[in-house]
Amino acid sequence: MSQLNAMGLNRNGFSLLLSARLYASFVRPKLEYGLAIAHLLKKNYTELNRVQDRCLRMIVGGHRASSTVVLRHICNLPSMDFRADTLVLKYCLRVSGLPDDCLLSLLTSSVPLSLLSRLRQRRIVHDCPPVASSSTSRLSSWLRRYRQERFDAFLQSTSRVLIRACRPVLRVDPVLFVPASRADRSRLVRWRMGWLPGKPRPCSCDLGQTSRSHLVVCTMVPSYLWSCLPFPPTSYVGNHIDYVLNQLPLSSSASCPPFWSALCTILWHLDRLCNPDGDYTTDPTPGQVWLDKSQSLS
């Protein structure tokens, strides 16, 4: 991971989406080696998740204690617990399809307390219906639904504001792939992760601190920009910006929504309020990349 980090898997190198995919293709398989046949304890899974968190922090530049829950969610990266369960399930299904005279089948039947017997006690193995194991595509579909159900249960039990503000569906978040400049995408991702606004500090308006709740009413942000954004329903209890981010198209080839430029401009203002020492003179016009692409295709 350190070598890939030096080659571009960092916040100043490849995009976050590409970095996450490179991690999943080249680094995570190293962590998964042997998990399909390993009987691990809870502390072992905790350490595996901790290692994955360290790798992801190397990509985004987070400090050693920063949470990666939102980062894994927007990149659609499962926890190491789920990856281990998936590998165990696939291993058990393959073993069950072996001929009866196969050496592994004979050993399993003659040694009732074998490791395979323990692996078959996993909850995911019991939950997997027979129809799901009939083909690779059906198994993949069932695993996606099963992971979504577990995530839904997690959302119901957690009070974490940032993860509850994200889309409840397990897929790559559009903030990672819609056409955007590097500066715009950085603000989108940092808002999702809570790094923008970051640690509250006295706001330039002298009416409060730079918290997520204050920034949506801060007088330093032109009020006309907020009127350009879609308004959430009265039942919505989250942040206005989070609601707008959840309205972004799910395809990178979609036309630029009418509120895109206003959204990026608002985030530009918030970045200046929260990080007044930054250099914003070279920033492109907020939201212009997607606007130009849509106009060229029309």
CSV table of C-alpha atoms in Angstrom, one decimal:
chain,number,residue,atom,x,y,z
A,1,MET,CA,0.0,0.0,0.0
A,2,SER,CA,2.9,2.4,0.7
A,3,GLN,CA,4.3,1.9,-2.8
A,4,LEU,CA,0.9,2.6,-4.4
A,5,ASN,CA,0.5,5.6,-2.1
A,6,ALA,CA,3.7,7.0,-3.4
A,7,MET,CA,2.7,6.3,-7.0
A,8,GLY,CA,-0.6,8.2,-6.8
A,9,LEU,CA,-3.0,6.6,-4.3
A,10,ASN,CA,-3.3,9.8,-2.3
A,11,ARG,CA,-5.4,12.9,-2.2
A,12,ASN,CA,-3.0,14.7,-4.6
A,13,GLY,CA,-2.8,11.9,-7.1
A,14,PHE,CA,-5.5,9.7,-8.6
A,15,SER,CA,-9.2,10.4,-8.1
A,16,LEU,CA,-10.8,8.9,-5.0
A,17,LEU,CA,-12.9,6.5,-7.1
A,18,LEU,CA,-9.9,5.2,-9.0
A,19,SER,CA,-7.8,4.9,-5.9
A,20,ALA,CA,-10.6,2.9,-4.1
A,21,ARG,CA,-10.8,0.6,-7.1
A,22,LEU,CA,-7.1,0.1,-7.2
A,23,TYR,CA,-7.1,-0.6,-3.5
A,24,ALA,CA,-9.9,-3.2,-4.0
A,25,SER,CA,-8.0,-4.9,-6.9
A,26,PHE,CA,-4.4,-5.0,-5.6
A,27,VAL,CA,-4.3,-4.3,-1.8
A,28,ARG,CA,-7.4,-5.9,-0.3
A,29,PRO,CA,-6.8,-9.4,-1.8
A,30,LYS,CA,-3.6,-9.4,0.3
A,31,LEU,CA,-5.7,-8.9,3.4
A,32,GLU,CA,-8.2,-11.5,2.3
A,33,TYR,CA,-5.6,-14.3,1.7
A,34,GLY,CA,-6.7,-17.4,3.7
A,35,LEU,CA,-9.9,-15.8,5.1
A,36,ALA,CA,-12.1,-18.4,3.3
A,37,ILE,CA,-10.7,-21.2,5.4
A,38,ALA,CA,-9.8,-19.4,8.6
A,39,HIS,CA,-11.7,-19.6,11.9
A,40,LEU,CA,-11.1,-16.1,13.3
A,41,LEU,CA,-12.0,-14.5,16.5
A,42,LYS,CA,-13.7,-11.1,16.9
A,43,LYS,CA,-10.4,-9.4,17.7
A,44,ASN,CA,-9.0,-10.7,14.4
A,45,TYR,CA,-11.8,-9.1,12.4
A,46,THR,CA,-11.3,-5.9,14.4
A,47,GLU,CA,-7.6,-5.9,13.4
A,48,LEU,CA,-8.5,-6.6,9.8
A,49,ASN,CA,-10.9,-3.7,9.7
A,50,ARG,CA,-8.3,-1.5,11.4
A,51,VAL,CA,-5.7,-2.4,8.7
A,52,GLN,CA,-8.3,-1.6,5.9
A,53,ASP,CA,-9.0,1.8,7.7
A,54,ARG,CA,-5.3,2.6,7.7
A,55,CYS,CA,-5.1,1.9,4.0
A,56,LEU,CA,-8.1,4.1,3.2
A,57,ARG,CA,-6.7,6.9,5.3
A,58,MET,CA,-3.6,6.8,3.3
A,59,ILE,CA,-5.7,7.5,0.2
A,60,VAL,CA,-7.6,10.5,1.6
A,61,GLY,CA,-4.9,11.8,4.1
A,62,GLY,CA,-7.0,11.4,7.2
A,63,HIS,CA,-5.5,11.4,10.7
A,64,ARG,CA,-5.0,8.1,12.5
A,65,ALA,CA,-8.3,8.2,14.4
A,66,SER,CA,-10.6,9.6,11.6
A,67,SER,CA,-13.6,7.5,10.8
A,68,THR,CA,-13.8,5.7,7.5
A,69,VAL,CA,-17.5,4.7,7.7
A,70,VAL,CA,-18.7,7.4,5.2
A,71,LEU,CA,-15.6,6.9,3.0
A,72,ARG,CA,-16.3,3.2,2.7
A,73,HIS,CA,-20.0,3.9,2.0
A,74,ILE,CA,-19.5,6.4,-0.8
A,75,CYS,CA,-16.9,4.2,-2.4
A,76,ASN,CA,-19.1,1.1,-1.9
A,77,LEU,CA,-16.4,-0.8,-0.1
A,78,PRO,CA,-17.6,-3.5,2.3
A,79,SER,CA,-16.2,-4.1,5.7
A,80,MET,CA,-13.6,-6.9,6.1
A,81,ASP,CA,-16.2,-8.8,8.2
A,82,PHE,CA,-18.5,-9.0,5.2
A,83,ARG,CA,-15.7,-9.9,2.8
A,84,ALA,CA,-14.7,-12.7,5.1
A,85,ASP,CA,-18.3,-14.0,5.3
A,86,THR,CA,-18.6,-13.8,1.5
A,87,LEU,CA,-15.4,-15.8,1.0
A,88,VAL,CA,-16.4,-18.4,3.6
A,89,LEU,CA,-19.9,-18.8,1.9
A,90,LYS,CA,-18.4,-19.3,-1.5
A,91,TYR,CA,-15.9,-21.8,-0.2
A,92,CYS,CA,-18.6,-23.8,1.6
A,93,LEU,CA,-20.8,-23.8,-1.6
A,94,ARG,CA,-17.9,-25.1,-3.7
A,95,VAL,CA,-17.1,-27.8,-1.2
A,96,SER,CA,-20.7,-28.9,-1.2
A,97,GLY,CA,-20.6,-29.4,-4.9
A,98,LEU,CA,-17.6,-31.7,-4.8
A,99,PRO,CA,-18.1,-35.4,-5.6
A,100,ASP,CA,-18.6,-37.7,-2.6
A,101,ASP,CA,-15.4,-39.6,-3.4
A,102,CYS,CA,-13.3,-36.4,-3.3
A,103,LEU,CA,-10.6,-36.4,-0.6
A,104,LEU,CA,-12.0,-33.2,1.0
A,105,SER,CA,-15.5,-34.7,1.1
A,106,LEU,CA,-14.2,-37.9,2.7
A,107,LEU,CA,-12.2,-36.0,5.3
A,108,THR,CA,-15.2,-33.9,6.2
A,109,SER,CA,-17.5,-36.9,6.7
A,110,SER,CA,-14.9,-38.8,8.7
A,111,VAL,CA,-13.8,-35.8,10.9
A,112,PRO,CA,-17.0,-34.3,12.2
A,113,LEU,CA,-15.2,-31.6,14.2
A,114,SER,CA,-13.3,-30.3,11.2
A,115,LEU,CA,-12.7,-26.7,10.4
A,116,LEU,CA,-15.2,-26.9,7.6
A,117,SER,CA,-17.9,-27.9,10.1
A,118,ARG,CA,-17.2,-24.7,12.0
A,119,LEU,CA,-17.3,-22.6,8.8
A,120,ARG,CA,-20.7,-24.0,7.9
A,121,GLN,CA,-22.0,-22.6,11.2
A,122,ARG,CA,-21.6,-19.1,10.0
A,123,ARG,CA,-24.9,-17.1,9.8
A,124,ILE,CA,-24.4,-16.2,6.2
A,125,VAL,CA,-24.1,-19.9,5.2
A,126,HIS,CA,-27.4,-20.6,7.0
A,127,ASP,CA,-29.1,-17.6,5.5
A,128,CYS,CA,-28.2,-18.3,1.9
A,129,PRO,CA,-31.1,-20.0,0.2
A,130,PRO,CA,-30.5,-23.0,-2.1
A,131,VAL,CA,-31.7,-21.1,-5.2
A,132,ALA,CA,-29.0,-18.4,-4.7
A,133,SER,CA,-26.3,-21.1,-5.0
A,134,SER,CA,-27.6,-22.4,-8.3
A,135,SER,CA,-25.5,-19.9,-10.3
A,136,THR,CA,-22.9,-17.2,-9.9
A,137,SER,CA,-25.2,-14.4,-11.0
A,138,ARG,CA,-27.9,-15.4,-8.5
A,139,LEU,CA,-25.4,-15.7,-5.7
A,140,SER,CA,-24.0,-12.2,-6.5
A,141,SER,CA,-27.5,-10.8,-6.6
A,142,TRP,CA,-28.4,-12.4,-3.2
A,143,LEU,CA,-25.1,-11.1,-1.7
A,144,ARG,CA,-26.0,-7.6,-2.8
A,145,ARG,CA,-29.4,-7.8,-1.2
A,146,TYR,CA,-28.0,-9.5,1.9
A,147,ARG,CA,-25.4,-6.7,2.4
A,148,GLN,CA,-28.1,-4.1,1.8
A,149,GLU,CA,-30.3,-5.6,4.5
A,150,ARG,CA,-27.4,-5.6,6.9
A,151,PHE,CA,-26.7,-1.9,6.1
A,152,ASP,CA,-30.4,-1.0,6.5
A,153,ALA,CA,-30.3,-2.6,10.0
A,154,PHE,CA,-27.1,-0.6,10.8
A,155,LEU,CA,-28.8,2.7,9.7
A,156,GLN,CA,-31.7,1.9,12.0
A,157,SER,CA,-29.4,1.4,15.0
A,158,THR,CA,-26.9,4.2,14.5
A,159,SER,CA,-27.1,7.9,15.4
A,160,ARG,CA,-24.1,8.9,13.3
A,161,VAL,CA,-25.2,12.0,11.4
A,162,LEU,CA,-22.8,11.8,8.4
A,163,ILE,CA,-23.7,8.2,7.4
A,164,ARG,CA,-27.4,8.8,7.8
A,165,ALA,CA,-27.1,11.8,5.6
A,166,CYS,CA,-25.8,9.7,2.7
A,167,ARG,CA,-27.9,7.8,0.2
A,168,PRO,CA,-29.2,4.6,1.9
A,169,VAL,CA,-28.5,2.5,-1.1
A,170,LEU,CA,-25.2,0.6,-1.4
A,171,ARG,CA,-23.6,2.0,-4.5
A,172,VAL,CA,-20.8,4.4,-5.5
A,173,ASP,CA,-21.9,7.9,-4.6
A,174,PRO,CA,-22.3,10.3,-7.6
A,175,VAL,CA,-20.1,12.8,-5.9
A,176,LEU,CA,-17.2,10.6,-7.0
A,177,PHE,CA,-18.0,10.4,-10.7
A,178,VAL,CA,-20.2,13.2,-11.9
A,179,PRO,CA,-18.1,15.7,-14.1
A,180,ALA,CA,-16.4,18.1,-11.8
A,181,SER,CA,-13.2,20.0,-11.3
A,182,ARG,CA,-10.7,18.7,-8.8
A,183,ALA,CA,-11.6,21.5,-6.4
A,184,ASP,CA,-15.3,21.0,-6.7
A,185,ARG,CA,-15.0,17.2,-6.2
A,186,SER,CA,-12.8,17.8,-3.2
A,187,ARG,CA,-15.4,19.9,-1.5
A,188,LEU,CA,-18.2,17.4,-2.3
A,189,VAL,CA,-16.2,14.6,-0.8
A,190,ARG,CA,-15.1,16.6,2.2
A,191,TRP,CA,-18.7,17.7,2.9
A,192,ARG,CA,-19.8,14.1,2.8
A,193,MET,CA,-17.1,13.0,5.2
A,194,GLY,CA,-17.5,16.0,7.6
A,195,TRP,CA,-14.1,17.5,6.8
A,196,LEU,CA,-16.0,20.5,5.5
A,197,PRO,CA,-16.7,22.3,7.7
A,198,GLY,CA,-14.4,20.3,9.9
A,199,LYS,CA,-13.8,21.5,13.5
A,200,PRO,CA,-16.1,24.4,14.3
A,201,ARG,CA,-14.4,27.8,14.5
A,202,PRO,CA,-15.8,31.3,14.9
A,203,CYS,CA,-17.6,32.3,11.7
A,204,SER,CA,-16.8,35.5,9.8
A,205,CYS,CA,-20.4,36.5,10.2
A,206,ASP,CA,-19.9,36.8,14.0
A,207,LEU,CA,-23.2,35.0,14.5
A,208,GLY,CA,-22.0,31.6,15.4
A,209,GLN,CA,-19.4,28.9,14.6
A,210,THR,CA,-18.8,27.1,11.3
A,211,SER,CA,-21.0,24.1,12.1
A,212,ARG,CA,-23.1,22.2,9.5
A,213,SER,CA,-26.3,23.7,11.0
A,214,HIS,CA,-25.0,27.3,11.0
A,215,LEU,CA,-23.5,27.3,7.5
A,216,VAL,CA,-26.9,26.8,5.9
A,217,VAL,CA,-28.1,30.0,7.4
A,218,CYS,CA,-24.9,32.0,7.4
A,219,THR,CA,-25.3,35.5,6.0
A,220,MET,CA,-21.9,35.3,4.3
A,221,VAL,CA,-23.3,33.0,1.7
A,222,PRO,CA,-25.5,34.8,-0.9
A,223,SER,CA,-29.1,34.0,-0.1
A,224,TYR,CA,-30.1,33.7,-3.8
A,225,LEU,CA,-27.9,30.6,-4.1
A,226,TRP,CA,-30.1,28.7,-1.7
A,227,SER,CA,-33.2,29.5,-3.6
A,228,CYS,CA,-31.7,27.8,-6.7
A,229,LEU,CA,-31.5,24.5,-4.8
A,230,PRO,CA,-34.4,21.9,-4.6
A,231,PHE,CA,-36.1,22.2,-1.2
A,232,PRO,CA,-36.5,19.1,0.9
A,233,PRO,CA,-39.9,18.0,2.0
A,234,THR,CA,-41.1,19.1,5.4
A,235,SER,CA,-40.6,15.6,6.8
A,236,TYR,CA,-36.9,15.8,6.0
A,237,VAL,CA,-34.8,16.3,9.1
A,238,GLY,CA,-31.3,16.4,7.6
A,239,ASN,CA,-29.1,19.2,6.2
A,240,HIS,CA,-30.2,21.0,3.1
A,241,ILE,CA,-26.9,20.3,1.3
A,242,ASP,CA,-27.1,16.6,2.1
A,243,TYR,CA,-30.6,16.5,0.6
A,244,VAL,CA,-29.4,18.2,-2.6
A,245,LEU,CA,-26.4,15.8,-2.9
A,246,ASN,CA,-28.8,12.9,-2.8
A,247,GLN,CA,-30.7,14.3,-5.8
A,248,LEU,CA,-27.7,14.1,-8.1
A,249,PRO,CA,-28.1,11.8,-11.1
A,250,LEU,CA,-26.8,8.3,-10.8
A,251,SER,CA,-25.1,8.3,-14.2
A,252,SER,CA,-22.0,10.3,-15.2
A,253,SER,CA,-23.5,10.8,-18.7
A,254,ALA,CA,-26.6,12.5,-17.3
A,255,SER,CA,-27.2,16.2,-18.1
A,256,CYS,CA,-26.1,18.8,-15.7
A,257,PRO,CA,-29.0,19.5,-13.2
A,258,PRO,CA,-30.1,23.1,-13.0
A,259,PHE,CA,-29.0,23.4,-9.3
A,260,TRP,CA,-25.4,22.1,-9.9
A,261,SER,CA,-23.7,25.5,-10.4
A,262,ALA,CA,-25.4,27.0,-7.3
A,263,LEU,CA,-24.5,23.9,-5.2
A,264,CYS,CA,-20.8,24.1,-6.1
A,265,THR,CA,-20.8,27.9,-5.5
A,266,ILE,CA,-22.3,27.4,-2.1
A,267,LEU,CA,-19.6,24.8,-1.2
A,268,TRP,CA,-17.0,27.3,-2.5
A,269,HIS,CA,-18.2,29.9,-0.1
A,270,LEU,CA,-18.3,27.4,2.8
A,271,ASP,CA,-14.8,26.4,2.0
A,272,ARG,CA,-13.6,30.0,2.2
A,273,LEU,CA,-15.5,30.5,5.5
A,274,CYS,CA,-14.0,27.3,7.1
A,275,ASN,CA,-10.5,27.6,5.6
A,276,PRO,CA,-9.9,31.3,5.2
A,277,ASP,CA,-6.1,30.8,4.7
A,278,GLY,CA,-6.5,28.8,1.6
A,279,ASP,CA,-5.6,30.0,-1.9
A,280,TYR,CA,-8.8,30.3,-4.1
A,281,THR,CA,-7.4,32.5,-6.8
A,282,THR,CA,-6.7,29.7,-9.2
A,283,ASP,CA,-10.0,27.8,-8.7
A,284,PRO,CA,-12.1,27.3,-11.8
A,285,THR,CA,-15.6,28.6,-11.9
A,286,PRO,CA,-17.6,26.3,-9.5
A,287,GLY,CA,-19.6,23.7,-11.4
A,288,GLN,CA,-18.3,24.8,-14.9
A,289,VAL,CA,-16.9,21.4,-15.9
A,290,TRP,CA,-20.3,19.7,-16.0
A,291,LEU,CA,-22.0,22.7,-17.5
A,292,ASP,CA,-19.5,22.8,-20.4
A,293,LYS,CA,-19.9,19.0,-21.0
A,294,SER,CA,-23.7,19.2,-21.1
A,295,GLN,CA,-23.6,22.2,-23.5
A,296,SER,CA,-21.1,20.4,-25.8
A,297,LEU,CA,-23.5,17.4,-26.0
A,298,SER,CA,-26.6,19.4,-26.6
